[in-house]
mmCIF file of C-alpha atoms and ligand atoms in Angstrom:
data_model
loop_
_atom_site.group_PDB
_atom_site.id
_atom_site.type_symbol
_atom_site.label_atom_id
_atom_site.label_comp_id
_atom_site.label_asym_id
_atom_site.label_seq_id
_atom_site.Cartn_x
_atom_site.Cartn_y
_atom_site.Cartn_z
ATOM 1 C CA UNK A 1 -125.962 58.523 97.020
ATOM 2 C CA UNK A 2 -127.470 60.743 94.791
ATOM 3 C CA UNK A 3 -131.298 61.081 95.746
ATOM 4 C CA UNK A 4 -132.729 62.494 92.768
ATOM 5 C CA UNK A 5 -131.376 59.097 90.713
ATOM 6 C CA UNK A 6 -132.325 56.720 93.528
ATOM 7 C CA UNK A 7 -135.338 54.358 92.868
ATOM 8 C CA UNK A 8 -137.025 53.690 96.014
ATOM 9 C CA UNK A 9 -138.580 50.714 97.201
ATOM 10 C CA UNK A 10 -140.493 49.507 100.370
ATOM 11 C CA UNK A 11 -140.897 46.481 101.663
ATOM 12 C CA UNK A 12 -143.055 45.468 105.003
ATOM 13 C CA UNK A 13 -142.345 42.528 107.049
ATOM 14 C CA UNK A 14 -138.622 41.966 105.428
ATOM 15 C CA UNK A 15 -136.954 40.606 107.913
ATOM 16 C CA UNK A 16 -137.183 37.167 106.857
ATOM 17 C CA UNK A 17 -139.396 34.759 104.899
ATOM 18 C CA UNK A 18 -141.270 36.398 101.437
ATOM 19 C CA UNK A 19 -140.334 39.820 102.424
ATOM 20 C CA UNK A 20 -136.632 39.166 102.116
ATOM 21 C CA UNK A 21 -137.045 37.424 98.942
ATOM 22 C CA UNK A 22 -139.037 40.023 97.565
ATOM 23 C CA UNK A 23 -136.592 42.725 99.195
ATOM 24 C CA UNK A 24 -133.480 40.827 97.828
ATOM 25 C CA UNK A 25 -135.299 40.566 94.132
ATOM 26 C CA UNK A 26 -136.300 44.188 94.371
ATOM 27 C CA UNK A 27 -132.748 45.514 95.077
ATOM 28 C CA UNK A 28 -131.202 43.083 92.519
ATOM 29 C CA UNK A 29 -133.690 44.980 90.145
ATOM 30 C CA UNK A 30 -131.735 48.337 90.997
ATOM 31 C CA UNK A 31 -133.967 49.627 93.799
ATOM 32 C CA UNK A 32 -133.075 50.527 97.118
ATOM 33 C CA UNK A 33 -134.946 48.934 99.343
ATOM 34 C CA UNK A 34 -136.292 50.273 102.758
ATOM 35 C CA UNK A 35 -136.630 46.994 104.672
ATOM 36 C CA UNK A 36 -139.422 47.252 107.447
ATOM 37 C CA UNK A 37 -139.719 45.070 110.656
ATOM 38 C CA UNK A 38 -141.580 45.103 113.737
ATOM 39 C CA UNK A 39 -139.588 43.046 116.578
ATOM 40 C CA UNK A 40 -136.745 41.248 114.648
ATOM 41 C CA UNK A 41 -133.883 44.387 114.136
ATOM 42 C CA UNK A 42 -131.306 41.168 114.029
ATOM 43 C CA UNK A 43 -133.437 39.806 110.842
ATOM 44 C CA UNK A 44 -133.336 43.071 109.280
ATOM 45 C CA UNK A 45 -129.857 43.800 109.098
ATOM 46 C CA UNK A 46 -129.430 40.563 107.450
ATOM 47 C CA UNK A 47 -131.423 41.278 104.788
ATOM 48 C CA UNK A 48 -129.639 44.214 104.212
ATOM 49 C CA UNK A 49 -126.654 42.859 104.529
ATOM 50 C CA UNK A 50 -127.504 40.085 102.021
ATOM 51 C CA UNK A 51 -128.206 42.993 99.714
ATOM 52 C CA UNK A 52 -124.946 44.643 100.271
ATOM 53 C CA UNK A 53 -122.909 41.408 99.609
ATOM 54 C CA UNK A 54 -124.399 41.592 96.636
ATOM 55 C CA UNK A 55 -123.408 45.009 96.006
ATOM 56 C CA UNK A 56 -126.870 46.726 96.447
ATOM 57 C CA UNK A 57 -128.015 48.938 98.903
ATOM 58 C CA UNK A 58 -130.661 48.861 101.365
ATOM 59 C CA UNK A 59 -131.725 50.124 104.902
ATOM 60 C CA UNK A 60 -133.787 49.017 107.537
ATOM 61 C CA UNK A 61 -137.191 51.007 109.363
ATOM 62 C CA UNK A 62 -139.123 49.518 112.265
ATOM 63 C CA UNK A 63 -142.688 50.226 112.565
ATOM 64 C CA UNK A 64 -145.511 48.012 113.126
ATOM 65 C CA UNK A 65 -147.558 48.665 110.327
ATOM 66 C CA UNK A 66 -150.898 48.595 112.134
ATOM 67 C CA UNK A 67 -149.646 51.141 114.688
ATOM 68 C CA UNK A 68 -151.086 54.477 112.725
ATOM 69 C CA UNK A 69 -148.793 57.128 114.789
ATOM 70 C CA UNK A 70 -145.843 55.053 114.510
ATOM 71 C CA UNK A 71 -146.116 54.112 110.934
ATOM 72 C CA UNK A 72 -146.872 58.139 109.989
ATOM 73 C CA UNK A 73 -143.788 59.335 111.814
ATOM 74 C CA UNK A 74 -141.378 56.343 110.053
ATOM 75 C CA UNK A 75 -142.830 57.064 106.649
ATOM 76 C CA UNK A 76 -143.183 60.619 106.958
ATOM 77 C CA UNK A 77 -139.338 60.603 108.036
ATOM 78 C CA UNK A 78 -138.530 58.292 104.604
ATOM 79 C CA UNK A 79 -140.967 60.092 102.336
ATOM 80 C CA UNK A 80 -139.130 63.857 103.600
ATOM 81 C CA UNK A 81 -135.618 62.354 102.680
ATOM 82 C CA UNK A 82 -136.884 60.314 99.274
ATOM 83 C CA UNK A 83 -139.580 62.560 98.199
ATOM 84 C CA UNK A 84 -141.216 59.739 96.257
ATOM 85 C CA UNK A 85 -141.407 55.727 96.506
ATOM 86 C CA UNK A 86 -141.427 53.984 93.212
ATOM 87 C CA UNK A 87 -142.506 50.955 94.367
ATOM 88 C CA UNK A 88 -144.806 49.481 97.796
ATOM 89 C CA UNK A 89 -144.836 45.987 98.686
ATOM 90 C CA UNK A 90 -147.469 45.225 101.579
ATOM 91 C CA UNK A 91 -145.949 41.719 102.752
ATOM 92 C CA UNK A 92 -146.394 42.070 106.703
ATOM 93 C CA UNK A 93 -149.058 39.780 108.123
ATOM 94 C CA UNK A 94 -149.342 37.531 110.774
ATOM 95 C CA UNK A 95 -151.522 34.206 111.496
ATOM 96 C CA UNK A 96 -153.232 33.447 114.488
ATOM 97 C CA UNK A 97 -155.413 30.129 113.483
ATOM 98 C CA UNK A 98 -158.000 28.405 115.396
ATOM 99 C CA UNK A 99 -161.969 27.480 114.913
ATOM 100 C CA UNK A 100 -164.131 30.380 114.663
ATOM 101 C CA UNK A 101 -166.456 29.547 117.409
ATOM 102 C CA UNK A 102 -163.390 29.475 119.971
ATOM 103 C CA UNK A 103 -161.596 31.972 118.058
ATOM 104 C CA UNK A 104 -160.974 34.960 120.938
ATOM 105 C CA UNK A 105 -161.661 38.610 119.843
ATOM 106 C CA UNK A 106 -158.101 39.433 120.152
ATOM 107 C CA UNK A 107 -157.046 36.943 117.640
ATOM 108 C CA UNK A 108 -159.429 37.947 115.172
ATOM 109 C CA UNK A 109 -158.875 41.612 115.722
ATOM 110 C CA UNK A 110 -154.838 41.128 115.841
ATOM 111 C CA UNK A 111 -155.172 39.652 111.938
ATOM 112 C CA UNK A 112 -157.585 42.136 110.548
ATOM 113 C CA UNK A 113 -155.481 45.203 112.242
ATOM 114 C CA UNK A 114 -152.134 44.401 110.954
ATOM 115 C CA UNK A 115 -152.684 42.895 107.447
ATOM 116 C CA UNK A 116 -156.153 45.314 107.034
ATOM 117 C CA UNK A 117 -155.049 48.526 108.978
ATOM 118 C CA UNK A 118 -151.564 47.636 108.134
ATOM 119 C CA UNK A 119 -152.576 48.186 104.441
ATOM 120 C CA UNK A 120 -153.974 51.850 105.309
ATOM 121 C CA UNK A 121 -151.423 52.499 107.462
ATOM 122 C CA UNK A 122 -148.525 52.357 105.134
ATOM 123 C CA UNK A 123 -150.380 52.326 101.822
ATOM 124 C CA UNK A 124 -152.166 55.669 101.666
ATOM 125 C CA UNK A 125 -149.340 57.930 102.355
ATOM 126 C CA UNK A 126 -146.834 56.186 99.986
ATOM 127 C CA UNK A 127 -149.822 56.724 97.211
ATOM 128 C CA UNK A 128 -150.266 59.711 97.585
ATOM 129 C CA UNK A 129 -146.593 60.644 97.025
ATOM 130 C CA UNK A 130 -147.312 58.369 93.524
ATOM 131 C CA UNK A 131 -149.638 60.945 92.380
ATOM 132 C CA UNK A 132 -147.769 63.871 91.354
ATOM 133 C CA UNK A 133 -145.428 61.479 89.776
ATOM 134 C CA UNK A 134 -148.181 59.610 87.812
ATOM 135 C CA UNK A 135 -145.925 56.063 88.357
ATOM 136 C CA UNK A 136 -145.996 53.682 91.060
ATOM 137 C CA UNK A 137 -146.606 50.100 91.726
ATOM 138 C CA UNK A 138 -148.672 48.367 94.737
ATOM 139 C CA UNK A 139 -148.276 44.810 95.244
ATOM 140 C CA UNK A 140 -149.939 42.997 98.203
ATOM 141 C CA UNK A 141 -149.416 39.786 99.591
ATOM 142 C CA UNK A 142 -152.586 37.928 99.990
ATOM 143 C CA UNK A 143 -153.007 34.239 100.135
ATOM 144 C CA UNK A 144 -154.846 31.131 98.544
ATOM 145 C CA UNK A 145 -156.945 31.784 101.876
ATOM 146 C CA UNK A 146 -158.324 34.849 100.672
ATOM 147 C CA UNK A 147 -159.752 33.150 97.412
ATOM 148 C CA UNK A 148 -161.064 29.991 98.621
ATOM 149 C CA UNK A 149 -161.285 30.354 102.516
ATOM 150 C CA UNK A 150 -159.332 27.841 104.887
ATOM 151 C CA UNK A 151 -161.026 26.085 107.861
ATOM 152 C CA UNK A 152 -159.139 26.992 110.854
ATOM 153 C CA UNK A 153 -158.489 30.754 109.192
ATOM 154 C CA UNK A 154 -161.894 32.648 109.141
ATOM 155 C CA UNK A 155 -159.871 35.644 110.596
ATOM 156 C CA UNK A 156 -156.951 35.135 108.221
ATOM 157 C CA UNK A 157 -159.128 34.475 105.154
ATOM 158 C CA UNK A 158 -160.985 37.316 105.650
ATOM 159 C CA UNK A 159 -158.073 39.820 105.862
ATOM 160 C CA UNK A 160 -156.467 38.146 102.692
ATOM 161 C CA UNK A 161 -159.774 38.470 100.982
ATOM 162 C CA UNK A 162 -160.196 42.226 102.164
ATOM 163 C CA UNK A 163 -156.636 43.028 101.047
ATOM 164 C CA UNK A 164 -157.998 41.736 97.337
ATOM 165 C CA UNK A 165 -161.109 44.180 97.658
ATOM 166 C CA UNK A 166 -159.066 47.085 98.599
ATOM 167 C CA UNK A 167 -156.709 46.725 96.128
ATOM 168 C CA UNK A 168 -159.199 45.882 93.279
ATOM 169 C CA UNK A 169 -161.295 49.179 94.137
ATOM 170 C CA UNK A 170 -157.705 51.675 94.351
ATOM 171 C CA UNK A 171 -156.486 50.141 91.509
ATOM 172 C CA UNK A 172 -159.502 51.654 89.563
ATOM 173 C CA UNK A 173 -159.458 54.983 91.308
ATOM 174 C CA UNK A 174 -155.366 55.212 90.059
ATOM 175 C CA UNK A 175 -155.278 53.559 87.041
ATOM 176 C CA UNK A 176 -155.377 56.897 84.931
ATOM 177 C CA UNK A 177 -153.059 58.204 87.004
ATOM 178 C CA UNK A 178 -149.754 56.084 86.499
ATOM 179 C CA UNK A 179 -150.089 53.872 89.630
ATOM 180 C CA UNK A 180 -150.659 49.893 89.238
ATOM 181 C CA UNK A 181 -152.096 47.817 92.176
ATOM 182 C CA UNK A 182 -152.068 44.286 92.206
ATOM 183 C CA UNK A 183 -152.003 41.278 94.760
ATOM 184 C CA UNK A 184 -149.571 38.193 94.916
ATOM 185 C CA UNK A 185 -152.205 35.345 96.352
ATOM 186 C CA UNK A 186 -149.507 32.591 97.456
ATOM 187 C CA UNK A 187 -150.076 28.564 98.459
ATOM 188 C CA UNK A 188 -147.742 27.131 100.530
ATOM 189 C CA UNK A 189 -144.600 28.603 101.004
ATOM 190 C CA UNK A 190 -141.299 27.798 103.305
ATOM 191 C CA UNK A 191 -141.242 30.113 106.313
ATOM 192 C CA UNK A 192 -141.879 30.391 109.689
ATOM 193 C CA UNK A 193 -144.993 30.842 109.448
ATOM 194 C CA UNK A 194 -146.056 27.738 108.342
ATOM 195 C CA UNK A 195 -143.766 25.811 110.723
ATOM 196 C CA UNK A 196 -146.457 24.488 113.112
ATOM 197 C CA UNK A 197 -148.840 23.488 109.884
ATOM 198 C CA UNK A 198 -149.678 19.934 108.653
ATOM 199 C CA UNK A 199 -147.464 20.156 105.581
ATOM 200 C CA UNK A 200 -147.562 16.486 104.759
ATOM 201 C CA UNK A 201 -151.632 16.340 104.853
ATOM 202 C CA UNK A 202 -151.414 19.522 102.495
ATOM 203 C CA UNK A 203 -149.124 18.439 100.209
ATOM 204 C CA UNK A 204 -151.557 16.729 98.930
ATOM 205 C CA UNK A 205 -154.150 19.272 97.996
ATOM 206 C CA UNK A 206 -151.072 20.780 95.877
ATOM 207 C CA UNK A 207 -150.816 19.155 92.386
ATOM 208 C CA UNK A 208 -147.162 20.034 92.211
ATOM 209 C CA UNK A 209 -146.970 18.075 95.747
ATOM 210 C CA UNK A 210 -144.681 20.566 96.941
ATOM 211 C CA UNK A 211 -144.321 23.602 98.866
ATOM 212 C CA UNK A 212 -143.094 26.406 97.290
ATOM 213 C CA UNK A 213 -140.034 28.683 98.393
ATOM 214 C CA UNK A 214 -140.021 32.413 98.638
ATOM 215 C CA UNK A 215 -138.151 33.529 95.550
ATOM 216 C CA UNK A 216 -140.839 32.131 93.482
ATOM 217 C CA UNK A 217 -143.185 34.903 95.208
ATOM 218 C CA UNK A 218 -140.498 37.184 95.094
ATOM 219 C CA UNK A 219 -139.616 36.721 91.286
ATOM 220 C CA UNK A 220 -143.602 36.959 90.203
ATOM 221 C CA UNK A 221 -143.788 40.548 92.426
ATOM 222 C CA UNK A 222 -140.219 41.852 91.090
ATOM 223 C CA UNK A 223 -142.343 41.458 87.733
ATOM 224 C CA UNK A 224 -145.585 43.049 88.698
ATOM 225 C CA UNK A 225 -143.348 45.972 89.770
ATOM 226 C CA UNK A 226 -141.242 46.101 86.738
ATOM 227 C CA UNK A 227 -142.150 47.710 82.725
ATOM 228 C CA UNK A 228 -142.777 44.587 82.012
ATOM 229 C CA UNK A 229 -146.193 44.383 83.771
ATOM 230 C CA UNK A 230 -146.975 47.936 82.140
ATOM 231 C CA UNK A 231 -150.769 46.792 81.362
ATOM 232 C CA UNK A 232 -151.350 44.883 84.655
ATOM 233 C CA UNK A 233 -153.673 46.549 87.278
ATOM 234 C CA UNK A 234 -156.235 45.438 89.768
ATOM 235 C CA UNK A 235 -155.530 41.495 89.638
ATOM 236 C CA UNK A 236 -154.536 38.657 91.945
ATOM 237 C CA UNK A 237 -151.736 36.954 90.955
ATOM 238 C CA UNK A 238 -151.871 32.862 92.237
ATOM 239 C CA UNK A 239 -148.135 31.091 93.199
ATOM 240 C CA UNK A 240 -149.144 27.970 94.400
ATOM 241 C CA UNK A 241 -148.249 24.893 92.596
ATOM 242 C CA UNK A 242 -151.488 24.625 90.736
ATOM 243 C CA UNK A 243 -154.323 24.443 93.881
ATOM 244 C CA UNK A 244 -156.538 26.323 91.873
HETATM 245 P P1 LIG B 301 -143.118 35.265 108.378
HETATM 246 O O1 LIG B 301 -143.890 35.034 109.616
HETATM 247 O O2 LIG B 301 -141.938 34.400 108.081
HETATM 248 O O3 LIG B 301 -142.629 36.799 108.329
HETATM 249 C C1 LIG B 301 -143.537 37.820 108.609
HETATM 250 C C2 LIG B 301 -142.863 39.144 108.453
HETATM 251 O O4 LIG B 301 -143.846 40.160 108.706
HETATM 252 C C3 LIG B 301 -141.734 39.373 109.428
HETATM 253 O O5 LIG B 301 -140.741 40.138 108.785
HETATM 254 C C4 LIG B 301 -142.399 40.209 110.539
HETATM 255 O O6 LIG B 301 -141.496 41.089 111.215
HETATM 256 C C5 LIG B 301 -143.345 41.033 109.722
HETATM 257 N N1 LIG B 301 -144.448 41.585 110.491
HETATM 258 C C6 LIG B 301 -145.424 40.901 111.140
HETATM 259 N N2 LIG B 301 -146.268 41.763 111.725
HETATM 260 C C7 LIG B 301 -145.805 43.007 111.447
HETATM 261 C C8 LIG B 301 -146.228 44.303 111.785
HETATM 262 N N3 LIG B 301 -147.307 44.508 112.529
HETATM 263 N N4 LIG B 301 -145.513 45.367 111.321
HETATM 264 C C9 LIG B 301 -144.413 45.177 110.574
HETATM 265 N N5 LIG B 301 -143.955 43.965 110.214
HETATM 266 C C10 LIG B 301 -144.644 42.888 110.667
HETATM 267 O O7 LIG B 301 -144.186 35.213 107.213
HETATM 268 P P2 LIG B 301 -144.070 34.809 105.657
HETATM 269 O O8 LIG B 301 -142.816 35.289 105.089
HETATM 270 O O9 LIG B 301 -144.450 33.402 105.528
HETATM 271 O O10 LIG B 301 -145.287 35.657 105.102
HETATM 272 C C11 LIG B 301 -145.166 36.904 104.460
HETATM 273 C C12 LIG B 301 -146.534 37.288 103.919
HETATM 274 O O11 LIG B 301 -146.979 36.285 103.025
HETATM 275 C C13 LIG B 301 -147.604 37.395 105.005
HETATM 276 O O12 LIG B 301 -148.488 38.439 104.697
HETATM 277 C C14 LIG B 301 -148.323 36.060 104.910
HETATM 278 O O13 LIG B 301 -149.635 36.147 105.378
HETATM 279 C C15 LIG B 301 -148.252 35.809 103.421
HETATM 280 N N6 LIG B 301 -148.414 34.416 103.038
HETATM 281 C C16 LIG B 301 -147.555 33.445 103.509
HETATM 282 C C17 LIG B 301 -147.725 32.132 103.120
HETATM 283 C C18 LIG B 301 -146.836 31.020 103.578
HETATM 284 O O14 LIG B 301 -147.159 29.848 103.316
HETATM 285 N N7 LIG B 301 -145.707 31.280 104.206
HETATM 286 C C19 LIG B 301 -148.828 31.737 102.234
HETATM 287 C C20 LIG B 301 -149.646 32.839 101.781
HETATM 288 C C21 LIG B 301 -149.441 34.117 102.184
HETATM 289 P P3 LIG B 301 -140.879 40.706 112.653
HETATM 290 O O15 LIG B 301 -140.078 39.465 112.410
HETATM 291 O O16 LIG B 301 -140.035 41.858 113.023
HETATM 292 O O17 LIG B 301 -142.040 40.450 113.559
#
């Protein structure tokens, strides 16, 4: 593979649900894609495989984003053999739900470390790669939580929302510079993570009255990434059937 050609692409948390989409969408788009994971190598592959029966290429890297020592070594390892990543997709999160007054510190601090630190983590190393290169494109995956709030997600919510303020205020700091940072806010979507909700009951706040799948994330970040969202920087994209 010849480096100097290659357009890079990361994706965290690709080993199944959104990520995958979005890693599938971003190596159809000619990228490819370094497909991060914490636990699930087995999910990985897959996705890369997926890729590579379509005739793209991919490869897998496990780090837990909101581990700082582990994600430095893993990225410092990619950035030393790619020199420069085109394109970051922060899609690793996690959900641990409950009512804030019985919500235990570990569950609030698991949320905000991997979807808040995770951000840092991975983020600020990739960007400043972007610089000298004056190109680059962020894209976050937030939630309808982080607009509107979510009973049951005050630890959630506020991670989603504090992904939004991050990448509001670095998309001003980079703008002159090249780099584009914008967030994907999505409703409903079918993964495991919402397997244990009350999808029925929420339906009905949806005026589609449907969930939505992944590659409808996936398509709307493939085009924040791309040209084609040349003169789009610091917003929140909604992909939620219409909730608000
Ligand atoms: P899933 O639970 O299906 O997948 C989560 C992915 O994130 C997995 O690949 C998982 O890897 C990875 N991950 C979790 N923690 C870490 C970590 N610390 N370091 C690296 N990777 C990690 O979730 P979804 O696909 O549903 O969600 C993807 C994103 O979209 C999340 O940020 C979520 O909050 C957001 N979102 C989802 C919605 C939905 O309805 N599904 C709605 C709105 C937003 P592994 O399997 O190896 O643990």
């Amino acid at each position: 593979m010849d480096q100097r050609e290659t357009r890079i692409a990361i994706v965290t948390g690709g080993s199944r649900g959104i990520g995958r989409a979005i890693a599938l969408e971003l190596a159809r788009n000619g990228y490819h894609v370094i497909v991060n994971y914490r636990s699930d190598t087995a999910g990985a592959e897959e996705t890369v495989g997926m890729m590579e029966k379509e005739g793209f290429t991919g490869e897998t890297s496990q780090f837990d984003v909101s581990d700082a020592e582990g994600t430095k070594q893993a990225l410092d390892q990619i950035i030393s053999r790619y020199k420069y990543i085109e394109v970051l997709v922060n899609n690793a999160g996690i959900a641990a739900d409950g009512l804030f007054v019985m919500m235990p510190e570990k569950d609030w601090d698991a949320v905000i470390t991997t979807t808040l630190k995770g951000f840092y983590n991975v983020t600020k190393p990739v960007m400043k790669r972007m610089i000298p290169k004056k190109r680059g494109s962020i894209v976050s995956i937030s939630s309808v939580a982080g607009l509107i709030g979510n009973r049951g997600q005050a630890n959630y919510s506020a991670a989603k929302a504090g992904l939004i303020g991050a990448s509001r205020s670095i998309a001003a700091e980079v703008a002159r510079l090249g780099i584009r940072v914008n967030v994907v806010a999505p409703g409903l979507i079918q993964t495991d993570m919402i397997k244990e909700a009350p999808v029925d009951i929420i339906k009905q706040m949806i005026p589609m009255a449907r969930i939505g799948q992944p590659e409808e994330v996936a398509r709307v970040v493939r085009f924040l990434c791309s040209e084609d969202a040349s003169y789009i920087t610091g917003q929140v994209i909604s992909v939620n059937g219409g909730m608000v």
